[in-house]
PDB file of C-alpha atoms in Angstrom:
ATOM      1  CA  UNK A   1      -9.124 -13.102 -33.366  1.00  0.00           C
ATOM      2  CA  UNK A   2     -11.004 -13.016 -36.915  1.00  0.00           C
ATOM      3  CA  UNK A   3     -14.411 -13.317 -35.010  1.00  0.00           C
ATOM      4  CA  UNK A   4     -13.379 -11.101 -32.199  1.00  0.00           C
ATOM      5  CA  UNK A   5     -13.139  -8.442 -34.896  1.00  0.00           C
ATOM      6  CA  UNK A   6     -16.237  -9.256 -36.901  1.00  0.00           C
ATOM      7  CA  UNK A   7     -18.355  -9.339 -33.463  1.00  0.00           C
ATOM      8  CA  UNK A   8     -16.498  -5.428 -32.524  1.00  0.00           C
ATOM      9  CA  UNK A   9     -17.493  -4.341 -36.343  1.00  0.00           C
ATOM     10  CA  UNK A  10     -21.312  -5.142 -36.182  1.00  0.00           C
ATOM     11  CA  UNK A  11     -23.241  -2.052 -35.141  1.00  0.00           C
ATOM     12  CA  UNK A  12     -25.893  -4.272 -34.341  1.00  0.00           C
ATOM     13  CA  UNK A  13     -24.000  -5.608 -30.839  1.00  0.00           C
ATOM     14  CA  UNK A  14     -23.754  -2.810 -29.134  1.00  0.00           C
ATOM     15  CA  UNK A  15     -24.859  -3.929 -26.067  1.00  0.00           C
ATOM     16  CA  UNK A  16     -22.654  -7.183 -26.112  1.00  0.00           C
ATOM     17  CA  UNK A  17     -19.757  -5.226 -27.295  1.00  0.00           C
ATOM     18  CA  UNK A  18     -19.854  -2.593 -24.036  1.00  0.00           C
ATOM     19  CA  UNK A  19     -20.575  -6.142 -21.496  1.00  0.00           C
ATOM     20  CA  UNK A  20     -17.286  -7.663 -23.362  1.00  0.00           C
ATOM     21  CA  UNK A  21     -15.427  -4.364 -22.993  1.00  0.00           C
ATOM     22  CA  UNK A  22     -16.224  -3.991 -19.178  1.00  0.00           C
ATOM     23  CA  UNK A  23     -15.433  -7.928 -18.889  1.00  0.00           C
ATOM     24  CA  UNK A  24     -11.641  -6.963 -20.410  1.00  0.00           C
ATOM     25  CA  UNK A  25     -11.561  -3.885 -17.972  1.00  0.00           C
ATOM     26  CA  UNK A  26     -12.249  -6.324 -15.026  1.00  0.00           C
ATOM     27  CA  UNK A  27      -9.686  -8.625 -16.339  1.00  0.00           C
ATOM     28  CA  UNK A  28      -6.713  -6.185 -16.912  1.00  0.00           C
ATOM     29  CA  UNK A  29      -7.512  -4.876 -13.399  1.00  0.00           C
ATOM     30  CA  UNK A  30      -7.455  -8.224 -12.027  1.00  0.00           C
ATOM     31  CA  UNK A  31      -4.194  -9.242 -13.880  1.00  0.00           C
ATOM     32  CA  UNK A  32      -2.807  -5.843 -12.584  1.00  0.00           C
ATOM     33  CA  UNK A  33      -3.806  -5.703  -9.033  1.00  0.00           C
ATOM     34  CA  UNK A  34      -3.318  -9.446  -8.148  1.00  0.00           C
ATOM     35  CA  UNK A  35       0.022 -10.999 -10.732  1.00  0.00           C
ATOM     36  CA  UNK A  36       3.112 -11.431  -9.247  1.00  0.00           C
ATOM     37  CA  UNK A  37       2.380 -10.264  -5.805  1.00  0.00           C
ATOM     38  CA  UNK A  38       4.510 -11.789  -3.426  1.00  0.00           C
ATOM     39  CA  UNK A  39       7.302 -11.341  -5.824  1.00  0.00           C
ATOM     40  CA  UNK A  40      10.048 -13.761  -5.440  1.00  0.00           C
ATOM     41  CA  UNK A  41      13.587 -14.528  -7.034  1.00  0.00           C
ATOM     42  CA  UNK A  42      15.710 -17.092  -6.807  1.00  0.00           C
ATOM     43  CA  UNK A  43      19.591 -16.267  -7.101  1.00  0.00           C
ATOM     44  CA  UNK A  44      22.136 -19.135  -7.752  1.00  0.00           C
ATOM     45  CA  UNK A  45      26.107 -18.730  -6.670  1.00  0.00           C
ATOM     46  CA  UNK A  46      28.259 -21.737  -6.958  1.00  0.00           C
ATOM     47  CA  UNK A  47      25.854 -24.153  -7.379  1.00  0.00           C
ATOM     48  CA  UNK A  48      24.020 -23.026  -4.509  1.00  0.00           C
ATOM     49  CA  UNK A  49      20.600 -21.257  -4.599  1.00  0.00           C
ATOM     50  CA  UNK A  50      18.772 -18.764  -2.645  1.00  0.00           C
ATOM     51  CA  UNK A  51      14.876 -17.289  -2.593  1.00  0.00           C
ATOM     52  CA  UNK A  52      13.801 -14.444  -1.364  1.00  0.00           C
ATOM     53  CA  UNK A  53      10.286 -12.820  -1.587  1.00  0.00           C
ATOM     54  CA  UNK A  54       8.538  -9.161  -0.931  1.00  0.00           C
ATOM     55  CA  UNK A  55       5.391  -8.058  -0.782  1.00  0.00           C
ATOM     56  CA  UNK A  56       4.287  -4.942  -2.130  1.00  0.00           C
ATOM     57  CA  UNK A  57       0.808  -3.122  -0.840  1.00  0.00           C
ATOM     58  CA  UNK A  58      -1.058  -1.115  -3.588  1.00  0.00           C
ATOM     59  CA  UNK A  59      -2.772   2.000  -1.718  1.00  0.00           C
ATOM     60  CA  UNK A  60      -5.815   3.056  -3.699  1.00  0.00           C
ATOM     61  CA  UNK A  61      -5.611   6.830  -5.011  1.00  0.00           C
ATOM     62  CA  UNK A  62      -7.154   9.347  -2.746  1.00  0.00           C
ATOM     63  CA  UNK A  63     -10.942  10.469  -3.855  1.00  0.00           C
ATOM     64  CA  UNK A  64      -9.952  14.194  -4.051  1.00  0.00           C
ATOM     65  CA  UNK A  65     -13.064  17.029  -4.530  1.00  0.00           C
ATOM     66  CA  UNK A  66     -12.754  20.337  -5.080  1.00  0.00           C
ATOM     67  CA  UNK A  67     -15.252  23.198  -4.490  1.00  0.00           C
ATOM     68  CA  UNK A  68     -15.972  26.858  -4.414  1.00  0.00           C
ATOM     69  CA  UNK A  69     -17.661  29.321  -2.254  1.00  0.00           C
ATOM     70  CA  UNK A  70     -18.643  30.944  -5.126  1.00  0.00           C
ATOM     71  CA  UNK A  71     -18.192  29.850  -9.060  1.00  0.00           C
ATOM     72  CA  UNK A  72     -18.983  33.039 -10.841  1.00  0.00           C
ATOM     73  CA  UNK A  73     -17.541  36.050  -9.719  1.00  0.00           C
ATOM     74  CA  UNK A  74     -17.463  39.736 -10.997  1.00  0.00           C
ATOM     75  CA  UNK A  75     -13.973  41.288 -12.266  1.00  0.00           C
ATOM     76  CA  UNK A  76     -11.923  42.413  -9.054  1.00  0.00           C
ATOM     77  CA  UNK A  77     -13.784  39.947  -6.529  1.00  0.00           C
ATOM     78  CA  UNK A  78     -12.537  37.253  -5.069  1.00  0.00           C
ATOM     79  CA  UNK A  79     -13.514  33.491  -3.795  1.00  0.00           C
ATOM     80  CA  UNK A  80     -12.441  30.882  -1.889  1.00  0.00           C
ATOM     81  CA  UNK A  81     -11.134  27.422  -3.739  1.00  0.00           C
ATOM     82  CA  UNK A  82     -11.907  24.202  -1.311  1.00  0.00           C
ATOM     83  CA  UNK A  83     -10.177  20.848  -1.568  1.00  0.00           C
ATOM     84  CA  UNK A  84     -10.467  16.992   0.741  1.00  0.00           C
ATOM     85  CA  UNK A  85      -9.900  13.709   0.467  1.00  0.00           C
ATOM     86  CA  UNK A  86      -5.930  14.249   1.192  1.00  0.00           C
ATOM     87  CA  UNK A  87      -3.809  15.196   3.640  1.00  0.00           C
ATOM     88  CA  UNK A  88      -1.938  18.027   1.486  1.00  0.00           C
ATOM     89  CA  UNK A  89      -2.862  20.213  -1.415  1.00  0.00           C
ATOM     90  CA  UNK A  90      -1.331  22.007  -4.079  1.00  0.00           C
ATOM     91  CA  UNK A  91      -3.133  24.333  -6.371  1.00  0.00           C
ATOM     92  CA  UNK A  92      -2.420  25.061  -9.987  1.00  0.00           C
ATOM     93  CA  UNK A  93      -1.176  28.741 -10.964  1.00  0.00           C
ATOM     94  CA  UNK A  94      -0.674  31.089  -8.194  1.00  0.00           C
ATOM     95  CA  UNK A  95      -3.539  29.630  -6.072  1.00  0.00           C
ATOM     96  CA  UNK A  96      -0.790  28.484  -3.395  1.00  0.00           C
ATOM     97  CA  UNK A  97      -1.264  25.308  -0.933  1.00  0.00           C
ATOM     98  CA  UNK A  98      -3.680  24.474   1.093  1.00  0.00           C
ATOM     99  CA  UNK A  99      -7.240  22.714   1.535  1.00  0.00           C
ATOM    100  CA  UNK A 100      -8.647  26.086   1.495  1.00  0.00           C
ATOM    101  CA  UNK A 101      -7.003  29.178  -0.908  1.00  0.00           C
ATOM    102  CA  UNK A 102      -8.617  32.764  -1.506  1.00  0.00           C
ATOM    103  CA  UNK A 103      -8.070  33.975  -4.879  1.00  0.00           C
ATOM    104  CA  UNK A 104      -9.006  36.755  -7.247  1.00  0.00           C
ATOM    105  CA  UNK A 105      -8.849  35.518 -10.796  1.00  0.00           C
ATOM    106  CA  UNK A 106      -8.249  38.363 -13.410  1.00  0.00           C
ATOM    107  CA  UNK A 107     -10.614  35.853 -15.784  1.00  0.00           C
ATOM    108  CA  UNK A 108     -12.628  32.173 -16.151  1.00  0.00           C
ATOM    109  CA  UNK A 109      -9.939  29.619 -14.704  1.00  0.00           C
ATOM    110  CA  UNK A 110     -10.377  25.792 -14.007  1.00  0.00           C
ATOM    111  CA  UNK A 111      -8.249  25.579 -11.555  1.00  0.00           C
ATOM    112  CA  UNK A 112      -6.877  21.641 -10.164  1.00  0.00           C
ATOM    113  CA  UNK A 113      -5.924  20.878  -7.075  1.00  0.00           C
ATOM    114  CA  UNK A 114      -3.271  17.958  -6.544  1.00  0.00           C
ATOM    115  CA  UNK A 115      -4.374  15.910  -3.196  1.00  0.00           C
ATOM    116  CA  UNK A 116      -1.684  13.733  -1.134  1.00  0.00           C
ATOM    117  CA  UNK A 117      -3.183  11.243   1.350  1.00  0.00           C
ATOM    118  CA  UNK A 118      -0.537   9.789   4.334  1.00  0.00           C
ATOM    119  CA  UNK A 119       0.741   7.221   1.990  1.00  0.00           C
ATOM    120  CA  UNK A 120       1.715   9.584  -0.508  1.00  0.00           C
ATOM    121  CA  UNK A 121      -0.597   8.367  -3.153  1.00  0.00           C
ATOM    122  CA  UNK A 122      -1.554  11.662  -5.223  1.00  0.00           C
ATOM    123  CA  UNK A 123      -5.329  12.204  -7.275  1.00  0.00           C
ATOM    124  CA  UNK A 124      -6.406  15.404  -8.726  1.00  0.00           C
ATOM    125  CA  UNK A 125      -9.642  17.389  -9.313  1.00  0.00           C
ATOM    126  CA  UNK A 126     -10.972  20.527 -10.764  1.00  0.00           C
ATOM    127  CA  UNK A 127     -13.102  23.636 -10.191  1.00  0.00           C
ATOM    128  CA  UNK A 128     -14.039  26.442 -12.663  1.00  0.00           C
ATOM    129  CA  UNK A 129     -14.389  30.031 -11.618  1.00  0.00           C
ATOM    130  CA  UNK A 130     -16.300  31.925 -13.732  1.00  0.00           C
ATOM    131  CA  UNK A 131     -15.501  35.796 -13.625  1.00  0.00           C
ATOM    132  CA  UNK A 132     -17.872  38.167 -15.557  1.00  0.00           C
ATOM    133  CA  UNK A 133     -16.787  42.057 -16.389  1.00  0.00           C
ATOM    134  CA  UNK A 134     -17.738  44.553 -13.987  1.00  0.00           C
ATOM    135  CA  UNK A 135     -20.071  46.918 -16.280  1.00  0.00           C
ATOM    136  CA  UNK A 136     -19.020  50.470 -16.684  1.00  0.00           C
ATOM    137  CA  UNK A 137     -21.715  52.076 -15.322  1.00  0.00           C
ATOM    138  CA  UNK A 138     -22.664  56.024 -16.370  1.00  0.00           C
ATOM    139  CA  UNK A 139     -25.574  58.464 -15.652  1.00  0.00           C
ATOM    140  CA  UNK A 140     -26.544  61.864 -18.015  1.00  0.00           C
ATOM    141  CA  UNK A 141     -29.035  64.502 -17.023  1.00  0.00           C
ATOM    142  CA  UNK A 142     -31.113  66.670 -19.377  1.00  0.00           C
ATOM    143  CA  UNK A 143     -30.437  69.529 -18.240  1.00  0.00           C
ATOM    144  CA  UNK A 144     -27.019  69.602 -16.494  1.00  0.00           C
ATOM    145  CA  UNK A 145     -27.854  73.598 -15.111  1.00  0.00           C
ATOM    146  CA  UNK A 146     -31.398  74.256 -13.871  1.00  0.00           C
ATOM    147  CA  UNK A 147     -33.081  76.541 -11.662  1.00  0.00           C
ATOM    148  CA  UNK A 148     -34.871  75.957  -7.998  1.00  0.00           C
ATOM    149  CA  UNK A 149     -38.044  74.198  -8.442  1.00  0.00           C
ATOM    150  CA  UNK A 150     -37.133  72.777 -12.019  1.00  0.00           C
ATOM    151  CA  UNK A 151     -36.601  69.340 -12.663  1.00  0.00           C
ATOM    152  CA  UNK A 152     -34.348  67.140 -14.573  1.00  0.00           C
ATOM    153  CA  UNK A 153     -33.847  63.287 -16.426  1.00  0.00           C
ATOM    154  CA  UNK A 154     -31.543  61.183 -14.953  1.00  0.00           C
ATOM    155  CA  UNK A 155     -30.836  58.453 -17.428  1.00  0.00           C
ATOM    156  CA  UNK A 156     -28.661  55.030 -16.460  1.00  0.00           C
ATOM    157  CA  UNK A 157     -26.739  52.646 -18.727  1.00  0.00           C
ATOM    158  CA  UNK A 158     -24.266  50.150 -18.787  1.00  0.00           C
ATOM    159  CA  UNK A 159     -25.774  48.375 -16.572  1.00  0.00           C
ATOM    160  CA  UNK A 160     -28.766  45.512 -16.437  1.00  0.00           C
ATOM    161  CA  UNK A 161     -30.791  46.954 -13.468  1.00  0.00           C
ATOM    162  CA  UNK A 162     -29.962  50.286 -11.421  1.00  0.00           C
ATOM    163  CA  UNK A 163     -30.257  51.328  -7.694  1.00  0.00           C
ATOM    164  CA  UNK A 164     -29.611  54.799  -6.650  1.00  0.00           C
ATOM    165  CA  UNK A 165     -28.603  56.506  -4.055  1.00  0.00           C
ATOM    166  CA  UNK A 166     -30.946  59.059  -2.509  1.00  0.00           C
ATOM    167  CA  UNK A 167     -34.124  56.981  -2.527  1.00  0.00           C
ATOM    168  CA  UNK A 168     -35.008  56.818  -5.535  1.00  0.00           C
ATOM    169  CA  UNK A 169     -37.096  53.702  -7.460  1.00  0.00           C
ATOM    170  CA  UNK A 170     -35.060  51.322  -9.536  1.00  0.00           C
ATOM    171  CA  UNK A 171     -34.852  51.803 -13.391  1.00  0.00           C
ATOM    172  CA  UNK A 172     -32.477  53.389 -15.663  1.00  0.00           C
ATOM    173  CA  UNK A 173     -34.480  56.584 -16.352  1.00  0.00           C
ATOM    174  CA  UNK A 174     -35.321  59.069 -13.197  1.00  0.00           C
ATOM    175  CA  UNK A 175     -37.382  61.960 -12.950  1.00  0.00           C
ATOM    176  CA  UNK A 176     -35.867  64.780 -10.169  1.00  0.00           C
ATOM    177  CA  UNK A 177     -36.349  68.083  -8.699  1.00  0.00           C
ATOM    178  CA  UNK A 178     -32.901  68.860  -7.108  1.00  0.00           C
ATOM    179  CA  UNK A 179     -32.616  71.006  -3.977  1.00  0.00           C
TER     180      UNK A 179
END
């Protein structure tokens, strides 16, 4: 008691004070796992008495995992959400059922996926999609009216890096001479 609490209140016992709470883990999950099992009862009728006893098995909680084919996303694509460890799955939101869903989040999810194994134990897990904004890509030219043989400034933004159609190099800013 008293010294229980003195020993949990010294900073200086760390060490000794995560050992002794891992020693009470191990002990609660003994108690738990292994007390009262067979269970029995006796039942007395007119003097008489009776036993009878029943075993229960404890099946251990599927190790469910959950994946992606690909985490981060831009707006408007999609990706596929993987689950095992169970026999069935059930995936939060709209994501449906199945070990393996396609979706197309509007925005960054976690999504969890409930497993059942063939004893109908049930275990969950997670998996974050990350979707980033599509930019909004525009282009200018200087000038928008030119003449044959003249030539004009393309210029990019919105964007991070460019590619453009019609061979030209990457960057934001292009030099042409339309035909």
């Amino acid at each position: 008691g008293h010294l229980l609490r003195k020993f949990n209140n010294d900073n200086s016992n760390r060490r000794y004070k995560l050992q002794l709470e891992q020693l009470r883990n191990n002990i609660r999950h003994y108690r738990f796992a292994n007390c009262n099992n067979p269970y029995s009862v006796t039942g007395t009728a007119s003097g008489c008495t009776g036993t009878g006893s029943i075993t229960i098995t404890v099946n251990p909680l599927p190790a469910i995992t959950a994946g992606a084919s690909t985490s981060t996303i831009c707006s408007g694509q999609n990706t596929t959400l993987s689950a095992s460890g169970g026999s069935t799955y059930s995936w939060s939101g709209s994501a449906g059922s199945g070990s393996s869903v396609t979706i197309a989040p509007t925005s960054s999810t976690t999504f969890t996926v409930t497993g059942t194994d063939n004893n109908s134990c049930s275990n969950m897990a997670t998996v974050s999609i990350t979707v980033n904004p599509s930019p909004s890509a525009f282009v200018s030219a200087n000038p928008t009216s030119l003449c044959a043989g003249a030539s004009a400034t393309l210029t990019a933004g919105g964007g991070d890096t460019y590619s453009w159609s019609g061979g030209l190099e990457s960057g934001n800013v292009q030099n042409v001479t339309p035909s």
